[in-house]
């Protein structure tokens, strides 16, 4: 099962807020000039930041609370930049019901405008419930 | 081997919820979290991941953009807790182990 592809971009402000939370003060994340000077094409995204793209994606399934993240893998395939257009989707790689809880693996994939794979993020989740949207 | 600490604050959790749109009540509502077996508000796993990356990015220049960044969450990190990371470098990989050193629960 897979969501449709949704378009989105990450803003400079999101990068700055994320880096503020992470405690990173490197100028490349805050200043376009500093990033260009270091050879980047713009303000780069930290490696796990693309996971916030979930907020832009409507999945054809829902999880009931409580939802717990037990393992997370982020694979940046290309450097991604703030204020560039991307498209992404979430795939449900597996789901099973054991001992009263749902165990799921979801994969977020993000491509750039040239259709290059830029990022995939694999989340191992435990949820109180799992529903396909047409059965909710 | 190196050890570095970070703390997860109430403000961190609220900010990450706003940034990510992840408003799962186990992160934001202590009563809800307790009703589901936790001892208080739980930090987002992705917030913990951001803090770990922050430490790596500040400590190691080549860790700005790792090829793979993987975390296993063994136990919850609760608001107000301090996590101590033990960082071991080996060839092209870095292994990090975290444990809670101050607070009300263990990682």
PDB file of N, CA and C in Angstrom, chain A residues 10-52:
ATOM      1  N   UNK A  10      10.887  22.472   1.807  1.00  0.00           N
ATOM      2  CA  UNK A  10      11.297  22.742   3.182  1.00  0.00           C
ATOM      3  C   UNK A  10      11.805  24.185   3.201  1.00  0.00           C
ATOM      4  N   UNK A  11      11.378  24.932   4.193  1.00  0.00           N
ATOM      5  CA  UNK A  11      11.765  26.338   4.217  1.00  0.00           C
ATOM      6  C   UNK A  11      13.084  26.543   4.982  1.00  0.00           C
ATOM      7  N   UNK A  12      13.686  27.700   4.729  1.00  0.00           N
ATOM      8  CA  UNK A  12      14.906  28.073   5.475  1.00  0.00           C
ATOM      9  C   UNK A  12      14.589  28.137   6.969  1.00  0.00           C
ATOM     10  N   UNK A  13      13.392  28.644   7.275  1.00  0.00           N
ATOM     11  CA  UNK A  13      12.998  28.776   8.684  1.00  0.00           C
ATOM     12  C   UNK A  13      12.897  27.399   9.356  1.00  0.00           C
ATOM     13  N   UNK A  14      12.401  26.409   8.603  1.00  0.00           N
ATOM     14  CA  UNK A  14      12.316  25.052   9.176  1.00  0.00           C
ATOM     15  C   UNK A  14      13.722  24.503   9.446  1.00  0.00           C
ATOM     16  N   UNK A  15      14.636  24.749   8.517  1.00  0.00           N
ATOM     17  CA  UNK A  15      16.020  24.283   8.719  1.00  0.00           C
ATOM     18  C   UNK A  15      16.604  24.956   9.958  1.00  0.00           C
ATOM     19  N   UNK A  16      16.366  26.238  10.089  1.00  0.00           N
ATOM     20  CA  UNK A  16      16.932  26.967  11.233  1.00  0.00           C
ATOM     21  C   UNK A  16      16.328  26.497  12.550  1.00  0.00           C
ATOM     22  N   UNK A  17      15.011  26.261  12.552  1.00  0.00           N
ATOM     23  CA  UNK A  17      14.370  25.791  13.786  1.00  0.00           C
ATOM     24  C   UNK A  17      14.887  24.397  14.149  1.00  0.00           C
ATOM     25  N   UNK A  18      15.034  23.554  13.144  1.00  0.00           N
ATOM     26  CA  UNK A  18      15.522  22.194  13.377  1.00  0.00           C
ATOM     27  C   UNK A  18      16.952  22.236  13.931  1.00  0.00           C
ATOM     28  N   UNK A  19      17.782  23.070  13.304  1.00  0.00           N
ATOM     29  CA  UNK A  19      19.173  23.160  13.758  1.00  0.00           C
ATOM     30  C   UNK A  19      19.249  23.783  15.149  1.00  0.00           C
ATOM     31  N   UNK A  20      18.332  24.692  15.439  1.00  0.00           N
ATOM     32  CA  UNK A  20      18.276  25.267  16.788  1.00  0.00           C
ATOM     33  C   UNK A  20      17.963  24.187  17.809  1.00  0.00           C
ATOM     34  N   UNK A  21      16.992  23.311  17.490  1.00  0.00           N
ATOM     35  CA  UNK A  21      16.647  22.209  18.402  1.00  0.00           C
ATOM     36  C   UNK A  21      17.814  21.228  18.542  1.00  0.00           C
ATOM     37  N   UNK A  22      18.520  21.019  17.442  1.00  0.00           N
ATOM     38  CA  UNK A  22      19.638  20.066  17.451  1.00  0.00           C
ATOM     39  C   UNK A  22      20.891  20.663  18.088  1.00  0.00           C
ATOM     40  N   UNK A  23      20.886  21.970  18.287  1.00  0.00           N
ATOM     41  CA  UNK A  23      22.058  22.618  18.881  1.00  0.00           C
ATOM     42  C   UNK A  23      23.198  22.827  17.894  1.00  0.00           C
ATOM     43  N   UNK A  24      22.869  22.862  16.611  1.00  0.00           N
ATOM     44  CA  UNK A  24      23.905  23.047  15.578  1.00  0.00           C
ATOM     45  C   UNK A  24      23.980  24.516  15.193  1.00  0.00           C
ATOM     46  N   UNK A  25      25.166  25.066  15.240  1.00  0.00           N
ATOM     47  CA  UNK A  25      25.311  26.495  14.958  1.00  0.00           C
ATOM     48  C   UNK A  25      26.073  26.765  13.670  1.00  0.00           C
ATOM     49  N   UNK A  26      26.367  25.735  12.881  1.00  0.00           N
ATOM     50  CA  UNK A  26      27.162  25.920  11.664  1.00  0.00           C
ATOM     51  C   UNK A  26      26.443  26.876  10.708  1.00  0.00           C
ATOM     52  N   UNK A  27      27.220  27.822  10.193  1.00  0.00           N
ATOM     53  CA  UNK A  27      26.649  28.911   9.392  1.00  0.00           C
ATOM     54  C   UNK A  27      25.949  28.429   8.123  1.00  0.00           C
ATOM     55  N   UNK A  28      26.367  27.267   7.593  1.00  0.00           N
ATOM     56  CA  UNK A  28      25.767  26.803   6.327  1.00  0.00           C
ATOM     57  C   UNK A  28      24.265  26.579   6.441  1.00  0.00           C
ATOM     58  N   UNK A  29      23.776  26.345   7.655  1.00  0.00           N
ATOM     59  CA  UNK A  29      22.333  26.097   7.841  1.00  0.00           C
ATOM     60  C   UNK A  29      21.538  27.379   8.065  1.00  0.00           C
ATOM     61  N   UNK A  30      22.240  28.475   8.285  1.00  0.00           N
ATOM     62  CA  UNK A  30      21.564  29.722   8.641  1.00  0.00           C
ATOM     63  C   UNK A  30      21.738  30.815   7.591  1.00  0.00           C
ATOM     64  N   UNK A  31      22.802  30.705   6.786  1.00  0.00           N
ATOM     65  CA  UNK A  31      23.117  31.788   5.855  1.00  0.00           C
ATOM     66  C   UNK A  31      23.362  31.220   4.462  1.00  0.00           C
ATOM     67  N   UNK A  32      22.615  31.742   3.488  1.00  0.00           N
ATOM     68  CA  UNK A  32      22.787  31.287   2.101  1.00  0.00           C
ATOM     69  C   UNK A  32      24.207  31.585   1.628  1.00  0.00           C
ATOM     70  N   UNK A  33      24.709  32.763   1.995  1.00  0.00           N
ATOM     71  CA  UNK A  33      26.064  33.159   1.574  1.00  0.00           C
ATOM     72  C   UNK A  33      27.094  32.158   2.104  1.00  0.00           C
ATOM     73  N   UNK A  34      26.955  31.802   3.386  1.00  0.00           N
ATOM     74  CA  UNK A  34      27.913  30.855   3.988  1.00  0.00           C
ATOM     75  C   UNK A  34      27.819  29.499   3.294  1.00  0.00           C
ATOM     76  N   UNK A  35      26.590  29.077   2.972  1.00  0.00           N
ATOM     77  CA  UNK A  35      26.410  27.780   2.308  1.00  0.00           C
ATOM     78  C   UNK A  35      27.051  27.793   0.919  1.00  0.00           C
ATOM     79  N   UNK A  36      26.815  28.880   0.164  1.00  0.00           N
ATOM     80  CA  UNK A  36      27.395  28.981  -1.191  1.00  0.00           C
ATOM     81  C   UNK A  36      28.915  29.007  -1.113  1.00  0.00           C
ATOM     82  N   UNK A  37      29.417  29.716  -0.120  1.00  0.00           N
ATOM     83  CA  UNK A  37      30.869  29.816   0.061  1.00  0.00           C
ATOM     84  C   UNK A  37      31.500  28.452   0.330  1.00  0.00           C
ATOM     85  N   UNK A  38      30.714  27.569   0.998  1.00  0.00           N
ATOM     86  CA  UNK A  38      31.212  26.213   1.314  1.00  0.00           C
ATOM     87  C   UNK A  38      30.985  25.241   0.160  1.00  0.00           C
ATOM     88  N   UNK A  39      30.444  25.748  -0.961  1.00  0.00           N
ATOM     89  CA  UNK A  39      30.272  24.885  -2.138  1.00  0.00           C
ATOM     90  C   UNK A  39      28.900  24.258  -2.265  1.00  0.00           C
ATOM     91  N   UNK A  40      27.972  24.590  -1.377  1.00  0.00           N
ATOM     92  CA  UNK A  40      26.611  24.057  -1.500  1.00  0.00           C
ATOM     93  C   UNK A  40      25.825  24.902  -2.503  1.00  0.00           C
ATOM     94  N   UNK A  41      24.725  24.328  -3.004  1.00  0.00           N
ATOM     95  CA  UNK A  41      23.904  25.058  -3.983  1.00  0.00           C
ATOM     96  C   UNK A  41      22.832  25.898  -3.305  1.00  0.00           C
ATOM     97  N   UNK A  42      22.736  25.779  -2.009  1.00  0.00           N
ATOM     98  CA  UNK A  42      21.747  26.510  -1.224  1.00  0.00           C
ATOM     99  C   UNK A  42      21.918  26.096   0.224  1.00  0.00           C
ATOM    100  N   UNK A  43      20.911  26.389   1.040  1.00  0.00           N
ATOM    101  CA  UNK A  43      20.990  25.961   2.442  1.00  0.00           C
ATOM    102  C   UNK A  43      20.645  24.475   2.509  1.00  0.00           C
ATOM    103  N   UNK A  44      21.606  23.631   2.942  1.00  0.00           N
ATOM    104  CA  UNK A  44      21.355  22.184   2.921  1.00  0.00           C
ATOM    105  C   UNK A  44      20.432  21.746   4.062  1.00  0.00           C
ATOM    106  N   UNK A  45      19.757  20.611   3.848  1.00  0.00           N
ATOM    107  CA  UNK A  45      18.910  20.051   4.897  1.00  0.00           C
ATOM    108  C   UNK A  45      19.708  19.064   5.743  1.00  0.00           C
ATOM    109  N   UNK A  46      19.563  19.100   7.055  1.00  0.00           N
ATOM    110  CA  UNK A  46      20.150  18.054   7.899  1.00  0.00           C
ATOM    111  C   UNK A  46      19.599  16.675   7.505  1.00  0.00           C
ATOM    112  N   UNK A  47      20.344  15.598   7.799  1.00  0.00           N
ATOM    113  CA  UNK A  47      20.008  14.282   7.234  1.00  0.00           C
ATOM    114  C   UNK A  47      18.663  13.694   7.648  1.00  0.00           C
ATOM    115  N   UNK A  48      18.154  14.033   8.831  1.00  0.00           N
ATOM    116  CA  UNK A  48      16.863  13.452   9.245  1.00  0.00           C
ATOM    117  C   UNK A  48      15.718  14.461   9.125  1.00  0.00           C
ATOM    118  N   UNK A  49      16.025  15.681   8.776  1.00  0.00           N
ATOM    119  CA  UNK A  49      14.961  16.695   8.665  1.00  0.00           C
ATOM    120  C   UNK A  49      13.879  16.330   7.643  1.00  0.00           C
ATOM    121  N   UNK A  50      14.245  15.691   6.508  1.00  0.00           N
ATOM    122  CA  UNK A  50      13.182  15.391   5.530  1.00  0.00           C
ATOM    123  C   UNK A  50      12.025  14.577   6.103  1.00  0.00           C
ATOM    124  N   UNK A  51      12.206  13.950   7.257  1.00  0.00           N
ATOM    125  CA  UNK A  51      11.097  13.187   7.851  1.00  0.00           C
ATOM    126  C   UNK A  51       9.904  14.079   8.183  1.00  0.00           C
ATOM    127  N   UNK A  52      10.132  15.372   8.318  1.00  0.00           N
ATOM    128  CA  UNK A  52       8.978  16.244   8.615  1.00  0.00           C
ATOM    129  C   UNK A  52       8.045  16.373   7.403  1.00  0.00           C
TER     130      UNK A  52
END
